[in-house]
Amino acid sequence: MAITSANQLELLQTAEAVAREKMIDPDLVIQAMEDSLARAAKSRYGSEMDIRVHIDRKTGRATFTRVRTVVADEEVENYQAQLTVAQAKQYKRDPEIGDEIIDEVPPVDLGRIAAQSAKQVILQRVREAERDRQFDEFKDRKGTIINGVVKREEYGNIIVDVGRGEAILRRNEKIGRESYRPNDRIRAYVKDVRRETRGPQIFLSRTDPQFMAELFKMEVPEIYDGIIEIKAVARDPGSRAKIAVLSHDNSIDPVGACVGMRGSRVQAVVGELQGEKIDIIPWNADQATFLVNALQPAEVSKVVVDEDAGKIEVVVPDEQLSLAIGRRGQNVRLASQLTGLDIDILTEAEESQRRQAEFAERTKLFVDALDLDEFFAQLLVAEGFTNLEEVAYVDLDELLSIEGVDEGTAEELQARARDYIEEQNRKAIEAAKELGVEQSLFDFDGLTPQMVEALAKDDVKTLEDFATCADWELAGGWTTVNGQRVKDEGILEKFGMSLEDAQNLIMTARIQLGWVDPSELADEPEESEEEAEE
């Protein structure tokens, strides 16, 4: 095939036809043709030559040129594409480094192999342009709902025609066992749009919680207008879901607006989600109130929040336990996802047993340590005293406020408590010394002798050892293993050590050892905020 006047216009017509079919710029197709012709010419004239091709956008005439660049004498590496200044003087009066010497060369005849290679280059460039066009068109549609037509199924994944591109609905993003046939209409959530070297760039989902949120936005005008806000969504796709809503207008009921007249709005969403049951819950800024709402339809007797551990205990009537947990734990799992808290559910009987056990344990402590009779020890526990430190160092008036306690009795109680604590401290110090604890750890402010003993049993025996600990090692924490939150017991957790206290103690130890400059700590919060934003 020779590039002659007979087929010059055919080049332009081909470029326009391909561009129109693929919906890309015709100039990109012509550029691909120029590159493919240049590659074919290099195979004819020599791969080391810098051969360039220009196709006239009006006439279709292809011009082949050889380009040589003027470089310094010592920089000449390719004699076919580079010239020294002295050599360039044959072609140009005052050549300078960086100038280009351009000579037109005869057009090449494309053999069968060269023509096939040129075709491959053109197709590759067209595919790249098509992918770029598809990415640019759909990148702003991430997080929205899109309608499409099923083209085919590949290994359980659905390829969807979304107009000017293809999208993929992966097998694990489908609801339950739903199946599709070619030409079926489908509605899905655009979960991600990515640049990929090959294959689909648009990833769809029908199981993502935001798919349900977007469906409600389409069905409920108040959500679309921002009067009602969706605060949280939790789904067990194809089975059940919970959605928390908040109204910014006191005259509008957020739950009623989402349900619609005779349930018309929520039923439209349920129909799209293959019959998924949806609980619409009023959102509340108070965690306990929100959780009570989230556990509907179960009734809740009491809620106890542990903010440090990010856990929450819920007490329900005995007959409500199965309803609160739900089938296979579904109700409590969705409520946990909705609130972002770990939820422990107890019956009233279980909670009563636990409280009785704690009461008996504290009573026994006061009986044994303070040499009291059981009635008087129970009286202290009933008044809210939980440990010996509270009895020993509380203001005397608090003990005098207990019925039947006079000043002499109160002073005797505090004296016994202090004597017991001092004896326990003495024993703890002796035990810690036997374990090899250095004096630096005893002298560190913020650790009691019992804490030092507990650290020593965990092989933390010097201030340097303590300074290398992590906060969660001391205070305990939670990690997620196989989707389940698992408790990590802290060395000092039984002494009421919080994560914040552990962080402060560890940082103080590092400052005392000279590992950290206190003047640098003032900048750390700002740096951490920047990292969080990134």
PDB file of N, CA, C and O in Angstrom, residues 336-402:
ATOM      1  N   SER A 336     -25.305  -2.150  65.508  1.00  0.00           N
ATOM      2  CA  SER A 336     -23.898  -1.856  65.784  1.00  0.00           C
ATOM      3  C   SER A 336     -23.267  -1.098  64.627  1.00  0.00           C
ATOM      4  O   SER A 336     -22.535  -0.123  64.814  1.00  0.00           O
ATOM      5  N   GLN A 337     -23.547  -1.533  63.385  1.00  0.00           N
ATOM      6  CA  GLN A 337     -23.029  -0.837  62.202  1.00  0.00           C
ATOM      7  C   GLN A 337     -23.586   0.587  62.122  1.00  0.00           C
ATOM      8  O   GLN A 337     -22.879   1.521  61.757  1.00  0.00           O
ATOM      9  N   LEU A 338     -24.850   0.728  62.473  1.00  0.00           N
ATOM     10  CA  LEU A 338     -25.508   2.037  62.365  1.00  0.00           C
ATOM     11  C   LEU A 338     -24.932   3.037  63.359  1.00  0.00           C
ATOM     12  O   LEU A 338     -24.716   4.199  63.038  1.00  0.00           O
ATOM     13  N   THR A 339     -24.652   2.574  64.585  1.00  0.00           N
ATOM     14  CA  THR A 339     -24.183   3.479  65.634  1.00  0.00           C
ATOM     15  C   THR A 339     -22.673   3.555  65.718  1.00  0.00           C
ATOM     16  O   THR A 339     -22.125   4.475  66.320  1.00  0.00           O
ATOM     17  N   GLY A 340     -21.973   2.556  65.127  1.00  0.00           N
ATOM     18  CA  GLY A 340     -20.516   2.535  65.211  1.00  0.00           C
ATOM     19  C   GLY A 340     -20.010   2.104  66.574  1.00  0.00           C
ATOM     20  O   GLY A 340     -18.879   2.402  66.946  1.00  0.00           O
ATOM     21  N   LEU A 341     -20.829   1.386  67.334  1.00  0.00           N
ATOM     22  CA  LEU A 341     -20.448   0.937  68.679  1.00  0.00           C
ATOM     23  C   LEU A 341     -20.539  -0.577  68.780  1.00  0.00           C
ATOM     24  O   LEU A 341     -21.325  -1.214  68.076  1.00  0.00           O
ATOM     25  N   ASP A 342     -19.699  -1.151  69.668  1.00  0.00           N
ATOM     26  CA  ASP A 342     -19.842  -2.569  69.999  1.00  0.00           C
ATOM     27  C   ASP A 342     -20.942  -2.695  71.048  1.00  0.00           C
ATOM     28  O   ASP A 342     -20.907  -2.001  72.068  1.00  0.00           O
ATOM     29  N   ILE A 343     -21.892  -3.560  70.791  1.00  0.00           N
ATOM     30  CA  ILE A 343     -23.063  -3.666  71.663  1.00  0.00           C
ATOM     31  C   ILE A 343     -23.080  -5.018  72.357  1.00  0.00           C
ATOM     32  O   ILE A 343     -22.994  -6.064  71.703  1.00  0.00           O
ATOM     33  N   ASP A 344     -23.147  -4.989  73.677  1.00  0.00           N
ATOM     34  CA  ASP A 344     -23.365  -6.208  74.476  1.00  0.00           C
ATOM     35  C   ASP A 344     -24.796  -6.171  74.990  1.00  0.00           C
ATOM     36  O   ASP A 344     -25.212  -5.197  75.612  1.00  0.00           O
ATOM     37  N   ILE A 345     -25.528  -7.230  74.728  1.00  0.00           N
ATOM     38  CA  ILE A 345     -26.930  -7.286  75.167  1.00  0.00           C
ATOM     39  C   ILE A 345     -27.063  -8.235  76.351  1.00  0.00           C
ATOM     40  O   ILE A 345     -26.614  -9.385  76.298  1.00  0.00           O
ATOM     41  N   LEU A 346     -27.644  -7.722  77.428  1.00  0.00           N
ATOM     42  CA  LEU A 346     -27.897  -8.518  78.631  1.00  0.00           C
ATOM     43  C   LEU A 346     -29.391  -8.503  78.932  1.00  0.00           C
ATOM     44  O   LEU A 346     -30.083  -7.515  78.666  1.00  0.00           O
ATOM     45  N   THR A 347     -29.850  -9.585  79.529  1.00  0.00           N
ATOM     46  CA  THR A 347     -31.229  -9.571  80.018  1.00  0.00           C
ATOM     47  C   THR A 347     -31.236  -8.916  81.394  1.00  0.00           C
ATOM     48  O   THR A 347     -30.193  -8.766  82.038  1.00  0.00           O
ATOM     49  N   GLU A 348     -32.409  -8.555  81.847  1.00  0.00           N
ATOM     50  CA  GLU A 348     -32.520  -7.940  83.175  1.00  0.00           C
ATOM     51  C   GLU A 348     -32.037  -8.914  84.253  1.00  0.00           C
ATOM     52  O   GLU A 348     -31.418  -8.499  85.241  1.00  0.00           O
ATOM     53  N   ALA A 349     -32.287 -10.208  84.056  1.00  0.00           N
ATOM     54  CA  ALA A 349     -31.851 -11.207  85.041  1.00  0.00           C
ATOM     55  C   ALA A 349     -30.319 -11.288  85.077  1.00  0.00           C
ATOM     56  O   ALA A 349     -29.709 -11.345  86.148  1.00  0.00           O
ATOM     57  N   GLU A 350     -29.689 -11.295  83.889  1.00  0.00           N
ATOM     58  CA  GLU A 350     -28.226 -11.367  83.821  1.00  0.00           C
ATOM     59  C   GLU A 350     -27.592 -10.127  84.440  1.00  0.00           C
ATOM     60  O   GLU A 350     -26.595 -10.215  85.165  1.00  0.00           O
ATOM     61  N   GLU A 351     -28.180  -8.971  84.165  1.00  0.00           N
ATOM     62  CA  GLU A 351     -27.633  -7.725  84.712  1.00  0.00           C
ATOM     63  C   GLU A 351     -27.791  -7.703  86.229  1.00  0.00           C
ATOM     64  O   GLU A 351     -26.903  -7.260  86.957  1.00  0.00           O
ATOM     65  N   SER A 352     -28.925  -8.216  86.716  1.00  0.00           N
ATOM     66  CA  SER A 352     -29.148  -8.272  88.158  1.00  0.00           C
ATOM     67  C   SER A 352     -28.133  -9.200  88.830  1.00  0.00           C
ATOM     68  O   SER A 352     -27.571  -8.869  89.871  1.00  0.00           O
ATOM     69  N   GLN A 353     -27.857 -10.347  88.189  1.00  0.00           N
ATOM     70  CA  GLN A 353     -26.869 -11.282  88.732  1.00  0.00           C
ATOM     71  C   GLN A 353     -25.482 -10.639  88.780  1.00  0.00           C
ATOM     72  O   GLN A 353     -24.741 -10.805  89.746  1.00  0.00           O
ATOM     73  N   ARG A 354     -25.133  -9.910  87.746  1.00  0.00           N
ATOM     74  CA  ARG A 354     -23.814  -9.272  87.706  1.00  0.00           C
ATOM     75  C   ARG A 354     -23.690  -8.214  88.787  1.00  0.00           C
ATOM     76  O   ARG A 354     -22.663  -8.097  89.464  1.00  0.00           O
ATOM     77  N   ARG A 355     -24.735  -7.420  88.951  1.00  0.00           N
ATOM     78  CA  ARG A 355     -24.708  -6.377  89.976  1.00  0.00           C
ATOM     79  C   ARG A 355     -24.604  -6.996  91.371  1.00  0.00           C
ATOM     80  O   ARG A 355     -23.881  -6.492  92.234  1.00  0.00           O
ATOM     81  N   GLN A 356     -25.325  -8.109  91.571  1.00  0.00           N
ATOM     82  CA  GLN A 356     -25.241  -8.785  92.865  1.00  0.00           C
ATOM     83  C   GLN A 356     -23.835  -9.321  93.119  1.00  0.00           C
ATOM     84  O   GLN A 356     -23.313  -9.253  94.236  1.00  0.00           O
ATOM     85  N   ALA A 357     -23.187  -9.848  92.040  1.00  0.00           N
ATOM     86  CA  ALA A 357     -21.830 -10.374  92.181  1.00  0.00           C
ATOM     87  C   ALA A 357     -20.853  -9.252  92.520  1.00  0.00           C
ATOM     88  O   ALA A 357     -19.966  -9.414  93.377  1.00  0.00           O
ATOM     89  N   GLU A 358     -21.004  -8.089  91.851  1.00  0.00           N
ATOM     90  CA  GLU A 358     -20.133  -6.948  92.143  1.00  0.00           C
ATOM     91  C   GLU A 358     -20.349  -6.448  93.573  1.00  0.00           C
ATOM     92  O   GLU A 358     -19.395  -6.096  94.276  1.00  0.00           O
ATOM     93  N   PHE A 359     -21.621  -6.412  93.994  1.00  0.00           N
ATOM     94  CA  PHE A 359     -21.949  -5.966  95.356  1.00  0.00           C
ATOM     95  C   PHE A 359     -21.303  -6.896  96.384  1.00  0.00           C
ATOM     96  O   PHE A 359     -20.700  -6.439  97.373  1.00  0.00           O
ATOM     97  N   ALA A 360     -21.399  -8.210  96.137  1.00  0.00           N
ATOM     98  CA  ALA A 360     -20.836  -9.189  97.083  1.00  0.00           C
ATOM     99  C   ALA A 360     -19.306  -9.088  97.108  1.00  0.00           C
ATOM    100  O   ALA A 360     -18.682  -9.194  98.176  1.00  0.00           O
ATOM    101  N   GLU A 361     -18.702  -8.850  95.928  1.00  0.00           N
ATOM    102  CA  GLU A 361     -17.233  -8.754  95.844  1.00  0.00           C
ATOM    103  C   GLU A 361     -16.720  -7.539  96.630  1.00  0.00           C
ATOM    104  O   GLU A 361     -15.740  -7.631  97.384  1.00  0.00           O
ATOM    105  N   ARG A 362     -17.378  -6.391  96.470  1.00  0.00           N
ATOM    106  CA  ARG A 362     -16.955  -5.173  97.183  1.00  0.00           C
ATOM    107  C   ARG A 362     -17.211  -5.304  98.689  1.00  0.00           C
ATOM    108  O   ARG A 362     -16.425  -4.830  99.498  1.00  0.00           O
ATOM    109  N   THR A 363     -18.339  -5.947  99.019  1.00  0.00           N
ATOM    110  CA  THR A 363     -18.636  -6.163 100.437  1.00  0.00           C
ATOM    111  C   THR A 363     -17.539  -6.999 101.081  1.00  0.00           C
ATOM    112  O   THR A 363     -17.051  -6.677 102.181  1.00  0.00           O
ATOM    113  N   LYS A 364     -17.136  -8.068 100.418  1.00  0.00           N
ATOM    114  CA  LYS A 364     -16.085  -8.946 100.953  1.00  0.00           C
ATOM    115  C   LYS A 364     -14.762  -8.192 101.109  1.00  0.00           C
ATOM    116  O   LYS A 364     -14.024  -8.391 102.078  1.00  0.00           O
ATOM    117  N   LEU A 365     -14.456  -7.301 100.136  1.00  0.00           N
ATOM    118  CA  LEU A 365     -13.223  -6.511 100.221  1.00  0.00           C
ATOM    119  C   LEU A 365     -13.210  -5.674 101.498  1.00  0.00           C
ATOM    120  O   LEU A 365     -12.202  -5.661 102.237  1.00  0.00           O
ATOM    121  N   PHE A 366     -14.319  -4.977 101.772  1.00  0.00           N
ATOM    122  CA  PHE A 366     -14.383  -4.125 102.963  1.00  0.00           C
ATOM    123  C   PHE A 366     -14.380  -4.950 104.258  1.00  0.00           C
ATOM    124  O   PHE A 366     -13.786  -4.544 105.256  1.00  0.00           O
ATOM    125  N   VAL A 367     -15.036  -6.125 104.215  1.00  0.00           N
ATOM    126  CA  VAL A 367     -15.049  -6.996 105.404  1.00  0.00           C
ATOM    127  C   VAL A 367     -13.632  -7.466 105.727  1.00  0.00           C
ATOM    128  O   VAL A 367     -13.173  -7.410 106.876  1.00  0.00           O
ATOM    129  N   ASP A 368     -12.904  -7.937 104.702  1.00  0.00           N
ATOM    130  CA  ASP A 368     -11.565  -8.499 104.914  1.00  0.00           C
ATOM    131  C   ASP A 368     -10.532  -7.431 105.215  1.00  0.00           C
ATOM    132  O   ASP A 368      -9.685  -7.584 106.111  1.00  0.00           O
ATOM    133  N   ALA A 369     -10.583  -6.311 104.486  1.00  0.00           N
ATOM    134  CA  ALA A 369      -9.528  -5.301 104.618  1.00  0.00           C
ATOM    135  C   ALA A 369      -9.726  -4.399 105.829  1.00  0.00           C
ATOM    136  O   ALA A 369      -8.750  -4.001 106.482  1.00  0.00           O
ATOM    137  N   LEU A 370     -10.977  -4.069 106.135  1.00  0.00           N
ATOM    138  CA  LEU A 370     -11.239  -3.099 107.204  1.00  0.00           C
ATOM    139  C   LEU A 370     -11.743  -3.761 108.487  1.00  0.00           C
ATOM    140  O   LEU A 370     -12.052  -3.050 109.461  1.00  0.00           O
ATOM    141  N   ASP A 371     -11.860  -5.108 108.454  1.00  0.00           N
ATOM    142  CA  ASP A 371     -12.317  -5.855 109.632  1.00  0.00           C
ATOM    143  C   ASP A 371     -13.685  -5.346 110.106  1.00  0.00           C
ATOM    144  O   ASP A 371     -13.887  -5.003 111.267  1.00  0.00           O
ATOM    145  N   LEU A 372     -14.622  -5.285 109.145  1.00  0.00           N
ATOM    146  CA  LEU A 372     -15.981  -4.807 109.444  1.00  0.00           C
ATOM    147  C   LEU A 372     -16.941  -5.985 109.446  1.00  0.00           C
ATOM    148  O   LEU A 372     -16.656  -7.039 108.865  1.00  0.00           O
ATOM    149  N   ASP A 373     -18.112  -5.786 110.063  1.00  0.00           N
ATOM    150  CA  ASP A 373     -19.144  -6.807 109.921  1.00  0.00           C
ATOM    151  C   ASP A 373     -19.818  -6.621 108.567  1.00  0.00           C
ATOM    152  O   ASP A 373     -19.709  -5.579 107.929  1.00  0.00           O
ATOM    153  N   GLU A 374     -20.510  -7.657 108.108  1.00  0.00           N
ATOM    154  CA  GLU A 374     -21.065  -7.650 106.745  1.00  0.00           C
ATOM    155  C   GLU A 374     -22.082  -6.526 106.560  1.00  0.00           C
ATOM    156  O   GLU A 374     -22.118  -5.892 105.502  1.00  0.00           O
ATOM    157  N   PHE A 375     -22.888  -6.254 107.573  1.00  0.00           N
ATOM    158  CA  PHE A 375     -23.906  -5.214 107.425  1.00  0.00           C
ATOM    159  C   PHE A 375     -23.272  -3.850 107.160  1.00  0.00           C
ATOM    160  O   PHE A 375     -23.700  -3.107 106.276  1.00  0.00           O
ATOM    161  N   PHE A 376     -22.233  -3.521 107.959  1.00  0.00           N
ATOM    162  CA  PHE A 376     -21.588  -2.207 107.803  1.00  0.00           C
ATOM    163  C   PHE A 376     -20.872  -2.120 106.446  1.00  0.00           C
ATOM    164  O   PHE A 376     -20.875  -1.075 105.776  1.00  0.00           O
ATOM    165  N   ALA A 377     -20.254  -3.242 106.001  1.00  0.00           N
ATOM    166  CA  ALA A 377     -19.581  -3.249 104.688  1.00  0.00           C
ATOM    167  C   ALA A 377     -20.595  -3.044 103.567  1.00  0.00           C
ATOM    168  O   ALA A 377     -20.345  -2.299 102.601  1.00  0.00           O
ATOM    169  N   GLN A 378     -21.770  -3.685 103.687  1.00  0.00           N
ATOM    170  CA  GLN A 378     -22.823  -3.504 102.682  1.00  0.00           C
ATOM    171  C   GLN A 378     -23.316  -2.066 102.652  1.00  0.00           C
ATOM    172  O   GLN A 378     -23.646  -1.530 101.583  1.00  0.00           O
ATOM    173  N   LEU A 379     -23.340  -1.420 103.831  1.00  0.00           N
ATOM    174  CA  LEU A 379     -23.767  -0.026 103.913  1.00  0.00           C
ATOM    175  C   LEU A 379     -22.809   0.871 103.124  1.00  0.00           C
ATOM    176  O   LEU A 379     -23.238   1.776 102.388  1.00  0.00           O
ATOM    177  N   LEU A 380     -21.504   0.608 103.243  1.00  0.00           N
ATOM    178  CA  LEU A 380     -20.516   1.392 102.487  1.00  0.00           C
ATOM    179  C   LEU A 380     -20.709   1.206 100.976  1.00  0.00           C
ATOM    180  O   LEU A 380     -20.657   2.172 100.203  1.00  0.00           O
ATOM    181  N   VAL A 381     -20.906  -0.048 100.560  1.00  0.00           N
ATOM    182  CA  VAL A 381     -21.094  -0.326  99.130  1.00  0.00           C
ATOM    183  C   VAL A 381     -22.358   0.352  98.621  1.00  0.00           C
ATOM    184  O   VAL A 381     -22.384   0.942  97.535  1.00  0.00           O
ATOM    185  N   ALA A 382     -23.426   0.291  99.410  1.00  0.00           N
ATOM    186  CA  ALA A 382     -24.694   0.915  99.019  1.00  0.00           C
ATOM    187  C   ALA A 382     -24.558   2.420  98.881  1.00  0.00           C
ATOM    188  O   ALA A 382     -25.271   3.053  98.088  1.00  0.00           O
ATOM    189  N   GLU A 383     -23.643   3.039  99.640  1.00  0.00           N
ATOM    190  CA  GLU A 383     -23.430   4.484  99.565  1.00  0.00           C
ATOM    191  C   GLU A 383     -22.521   4.877  98.388  1.00  0.00           C
ATOM    192  O   GLU A 383     -22.220   6.045  98.182  1.00  0.00           O
ATOM    193  N   GLY A 384     -22.057   3.858  97.605  1.00  0.00           N
ATOM    194  CA  GLY A 384     -21.298   4.171  96.401  1.00  0.00           C
ATOM    195  C   GLY A 384     -19.797   4.007  96.508  1.00  0.00           C
ATOM    196  O   GLY A 384     -19.070   4.328  95.554  1.00  0.00           O
ATOM    197  N   PHE A 385     -19.275   3.519  97.638  1.00  0.00           N
ATOM    198  CA  PHE A 385     -17.833   3.301  97.771  1.00  0.00           C
ATOM    199  C   PHE A 385     -17.456   2.001  97.051  1.00  0.00           C
ATOM    200  O   PHE A 385     -18.057   0.950  97.319  1.00  0.00           O
ATOM    201  N   THR A 386     -16.470   2.079  96.165  1.00  0.00           N
ATOM    202  CA  THR A 386     -16.116   0.911  95.351  1.00  0.00           C
ATOM    203  C   THR A 386     -14.745   0.334  95.676  1.00  0.00           C
ATOM    204  O   THR A 386     -14.453  -0.801  95.330  1.00  0.00           O
ATOM    205  N   ASN A 387     -13.856   1.142  96.318  1.00  0.00           N
ATOM    206  CA  ASN A 387     -12.521   0.632  96.634  1.00  0.00           C
ATOM    207  C   ASN A 387     -12.001   1.280  97.924  1.00  0.00           C
ATOM    208  O   ASN A 387     -12.587   2.240  98.433  1.00  0.00           O
ATOM    209  N   LEU A 388     -10.873   0.792  98.415  1.00  0.00           N
ATOM    210  CA  LEU A 388     -10.313   1.263  99.680  1.00  0.00           C
ATOM    211  C   LEU A 388      -9.764   2.687  99.574  1.00  0.00           C
ATOM    212  O   LEU A 388      -9.803   3.439 100.560  1.00  0.00           O
ATOM    213  N   GLU A 389      -9.247   3.059  98.384  1.00  0.00           N
ATOM    214  CA  GLU A 389      -8.709   4.408  98.222  1.00  0.00           C
ATOM    215  C   GLU A 389      -9.786   5.455  98.462  1.00  0.00           C
ATOM    216  O   GLU A 389      -9.523   6.516  99.051  1.00  0.00           O
ATOM    217  N   GLU A 390     -11.009   5.166  98.005  1.00  0.00           N
ATOM    218  CA  GLU A 390     -12.103   6.117  98.196  1.00  0.00           C
ATOM    219  C   GLU A 390     -12.405   6.297  99.687  1.00  0.00           C
ATOM    220  O   GLU A 390     -12.667   7.406 100.146  1.00  0.00           O
ATOM    221  N   VAL A 391     -12.358   5.193 100.426  1.00  0.00           N
ATOM    222  CA  VAL A 391     -12.623   5.274 101.874  1.00  0.00           C
ATOM    223  C   VAL A 391     -11.482   6.002 102.590  1.00  0.00           C
ATOM    224  O   VAL A 391     -11.709   6.848 103.462  1.00  0.00           O
ATOM    225  N   ALA A 392     -10.250   5.717 102.214  1.00  0.00           N
ATOM    226  CA  ALA A 392      -9.080   6.255 102.915  1.00  0.00           C
ATOM    227  C   ALA A 392      -8.891   7.748 102.697  1.00  0.00           C
ATOM    228  O   ALA A 392      -8.496   8.471 103.619  1.00  0.00           O
ATOM    229  N   TYR A 393      -9.172   8.240 101.493  1.00  0.00           N
ATOM    230  CA  TYR A 393      -8.804   9.620 101.171  1.00  0.00           C
ATOM    231  C   TYR A 393      -9.996  10.521 100.833  1.00  0.00           C
ATOM    232  O   TYR A 393      -9.810  11.661 100.427  1.00  0.00           O
ATOM    233  N   VAL A 394     -11.228  10.010 101.012  1.00  0.00           N
ATOM    234  CA  VAL A 394     -12.390  10.841 100.748  1.00  0.00           C
ATOM    235  C   VAL A 394     -12.523  11.897 101.860  1.00  0.00           C
ATOM    236  O   VAL A 394     -11.990  11.727 102.982  1.00  0.00           O
ATOM    237  N   ASP A 395     -13.217  12.966 101.564  1.00  0.00           N
ATOM    238  CA  ASP A 395     -13.456  13.989 102.575  1.00  0.00           C
ATOM    239  C   ASP A 395     -14.267  13.372 103.731  1.00  0.00           C
ATOM    240  O   ASP A 395     -15.218  12.608 103.500  1.00  0.00           O
ATOM    241  N   LEU A 396     -13.887  13.696 104.956  1.00  0.00           N
ATOM    242  CA  LEU A 396     -14.508  13.090 106.135  1.00  0.00           C
ATOM    243  C   LEU A 396     -16.017  13.307 106.166  1.00  0.00           C
ATOM    244  O   LEU A 396     -16.777  12.450 106.640  1.00  0.00           O
ATOM    245  N   ASP A 397     -16.474  14.428 105.631  1.00  0.00           N
ATOM    246  CA  ASP A 397     -17.911  14.741 105.653  1.00  0.00           C
ATOM    247  C   ASP A 397     -18.730  13.712 104.885  1.00  0.00           C
ATOM    248  O   ASP A 397     -19.899  13.471 105.224  1.00  0.00           O
ATOM    249  N   GLU A 398     -18.128  13.106 103.848  1.00  0.00           N
ATOM    250  CA  GLU A 398     -18.874  12.120 103.059  1.00  0.00           C
ATOM    251  C   GLU A 398     -19.136  10.860 103.885  1.00  0.00           C
ATOM    252  O   GLU A 398     -20.173  10.210 103.721  1.00  0.00           O
ATOM    253  N   LEU A 399     -18.192  10.507 104.731  1.00  0.00           N
ATOM    254  CA  LEU A 399     -18.419   9.357 105.623  1.00  0.00           C
ATOM    255  C   LEU A 399     -19.417   9.711 106.722  1.00  0.00           C
ATOM    256  O   LEU A 399     -20.249   8.875 107.107  1.00  0.00           O
ATOM    257  N   LEU A 400     -19.350  10.960 107.192  1.00  0.00           N
ATOM    258  CA  LEU A 400     -20.280  11.379 108.253  1.00  0.00           C
ATOM    259  C   LEU A 400     -21.714  11.465 107.752  1.00  0.00           C
ATOM    260  O   LEU A 400     -22.661  11.415 108.547  1.00  0.00           O
ATOM    261  N   SER A 401     -21.886  11.595 106.444  1.00  0.00           N
ATOM    262  CA  SER A 401     -23.253  11.679 105.902  1.00  0.00           C
ATOM    263  C   SER A 401     -23.956  10.325 105.919  1.00  0.00           C
ATOM    264  O   SER A 401     -25.176  10.243 105.724  1.00  0.00           O
ATOM    265  N   ILE A 402     -23.198   9.238 106.142  1.00  0.00           N
ATOM    266  CA  ILE A 402     -23.803   7.903 106.230  1.00  0.00           C
ATOM    267  C   ILE A 402     -24.501   7.771 107.587  1.00  0.00           C
ATOM    268  O   ILE A 402     -23.943   8.100 108.630  1.00  0.00           O
TER     269      ILE A 402
END
